[in-house]
Coordinates of C-alpha atoms in Angstrom, one line a residue:
X27 CA 45.2 14.7 -62.2
X28 CA 43.2 14.5 -58.9
X29 CA 44.6 13.7 -55.5
X30 CA 42.8 12.6 -52.3
X31 CA 44.7 13.2 -49.1
X32 CA 43.4 11.5 -46.0
X33 CA 44.2 12.3 -42.4
X34 CA 43.0 11.5 -38.9
X35 CA 43.6 7.8 -38.5
X36 CA 45.3 6.2 -35.5
X37 CA 44.8 4.0 -32.5
X38 CA 42.1 4.5 -30.0
X39 CA 40.5 2.5 -27.1
X40 CA 37.1 1.0 -27.4
X41 CA 34.4 3.7 -26.8
X42 CA 36.7 6.4 -28.1
X43 CA 36.4 8.8 -31.0
X44 CA 38.3 9.7 -34.2
X45 CA 37.7 12.2 -37.0
X46 CA 38.9 11.4 -40.5
X47 CA 39.2 13.9 -43.2
X48 CA 39.8 13.6 -47.0
X49 CA 40.7 16.6 -49.1
X50 CA 40.4 16.4 -52.9
X51 CA 42.6 18.6 -55.1
X52 CA 43.6 19.0 -58.8
X53 CA 41.5 19.1 -61.9
X54 CA 38.1 18.9 -60.3
X55 CA 35.1 20.2 -62.2
X56 CA 32.3 18.9 -60.0
X57 CA 31.9 16.3 -57.3
X58 CA 28.7 14.3 -56.9
X59 CA 29.0 11.8 -54.1
X60 CA 31.8 11.5 -51.5
X61 CA 32.2 8.5 -49.3
X62 CA 34.2 6.4 -46.9
X63 CA 34.9 2.7 -47.3
X64 CA 36.9 0.3 -45.1
X65 CA 38.8 -2.9 -45.5
X66 CA 39.8 -5.2 -42.6
X67 CA 42.5 -7.8 -43.1
X68 CA 41.4 -10.7 -45.2
X69 CA 38.0 -9.0 -46.0
X70 CA 36.5 -7.1 -48.9
X71 CA 36.3 -3.4 -49.0
X72 CA 32.9 -2.3 -47.6
X73 CA 30.8 0.8 -47.7
X74 CA 30.8 2.9 -44.5
X75 CA 29.0 6.0 -45.5
X76 CA 28.3 8.3 -48.4
X77 CA 27.1 11.8 -48.9
X78 CA 25.7 13.5 -52.0
X79 CA 26.3 17.1 -53.1
X80 CA 22.9 17.9 -51.8
X81 CA 23.8 16.5 -48.4
X82 CA 21.9 13.2 -48.6
X83 CA 23.6 10.6 -46.5
X84 CA 23.7 6.8 -46.4
X85 CA 25.3 4.6 -43.7
X86 CA 26.1 1.0 -43.3
X87 CA 23.9 -0.6 -40.6
X88 CA 26.9 -1.4 -38.5
X89 CA 27.8 2.3 -38.0
X90 CA 24.4 4.0 -37.9
X91 CA 24.1 6.2 -34.8
X92 CA 27.8 6.1 -34.2
X93 CA 29.4 7.6 -37.3
X94 CA 28.6 10.9 -39.0
X95 CA 29.7 11.8 -42.5
X96 CA 29.8 15.5 -43.6
X97 CA 31.4 17.5 -46.4
X98 CA 32.6 21.0 -47.1
X99 CA 31.9 21.7 -50.8
X100 CA 34.0 24.8 -50.9
X101 CA 37.0 22.9 -49.7
X102 CA 36.2 19.6 -51.6
X103 CA 36.6 17.8 -48.3
X104 CA 34.7 15.0 -46.7
X105 CA 34.8 14.1 -43.0
X106 CA 33.9 11.0 -41.0
X107 CA 33.3 11.5 -37.3
X108 CA 33.5 8.2 -35.6
X109 CA 32.2 7.8 -32.0
X110 CA 31.7 4.8 -29.7
X111 CA 34.4 2.9 -31.6
X112 CA 34.5 -0.8 -31.4
X113 CA 37.3 -3.3 -32.0
X114 CA 35.4 -4.5 -35.1
X115 CA 35.8 -1.0 -36.6
X116 CA 39.5 -1.7 -37.0
X117 CA 40.3 -1.4 -40.7
X118 CA 42.0 0.7 -43.3
X119 CA 39.6 3.5 -44.2
X120 CA 39.5 4.8 -47.8
X121 CA 37.8 7.9 -49.0
X122 CA 36.2 8.0 -52.4
X123 CA 34.8 10.7 -54.8
X124 CA 32.4 10.3 -57.7
X125 CA 33.1 13.3 -59.9
X126 CA 32.7 14.7 -63.4
X127 CA 35.3 16.4 -65.6
X128 CA 34.6 19.6 -67.5
X129 CA 33.7 17.5 -70.6
X130 CA 31.2 15.4 -68.7
X131 CA 33.3 12.2 -68.2
X132 CA 32.6 10.5 -64.9
X133 CA 35.5 9.4 -62.7
X134 CA 35.9 7.5 -59.4
X135 CA 38.9 8.4 -57.3
X136 CA 40.3 6.8 -54.2
X137 CA 42.4 8.0 -51.3
X138 CA 45.5 6.1 -50.2
X139 CA 43.9 4.8 -47.0
X140 CA 44.4 5.5 -43.4
X141 CA 44.6 2.9 -40.6
X142 CA 42.1 2.9 -37.8
X143 CA 42.8 0.6 -34.9
X144 CA 40.5 0.2 -31.9
X145 CA 42.1 -1.8 -29.1
X146 CA 42.5 -1.7 -25.4

């Protein structure tokens, strides 16, 4: 059993900042990639950013230069620093891990989601 607990969402004015965190716990053998996705009302869930165990990052074009993803491997935690937030960043943000069990089976786990609202 693996749990992902997200924190840090909320409401902020345009131009403001928020920092999301997601801590994974439970029967984790190894984690490859960790990431953040978001889903706005009436839209599909889209990639925001990912980071591999080696620290290689990938960002959606819409957030490049404003968002920074990082991870603490010792704590099995991934972060998303969001700066210069825009109203179009409003969405439910979900964290995601791509992991392997001790017998080599690959799993994808999702967090419960945290609401980010950017509004004046």
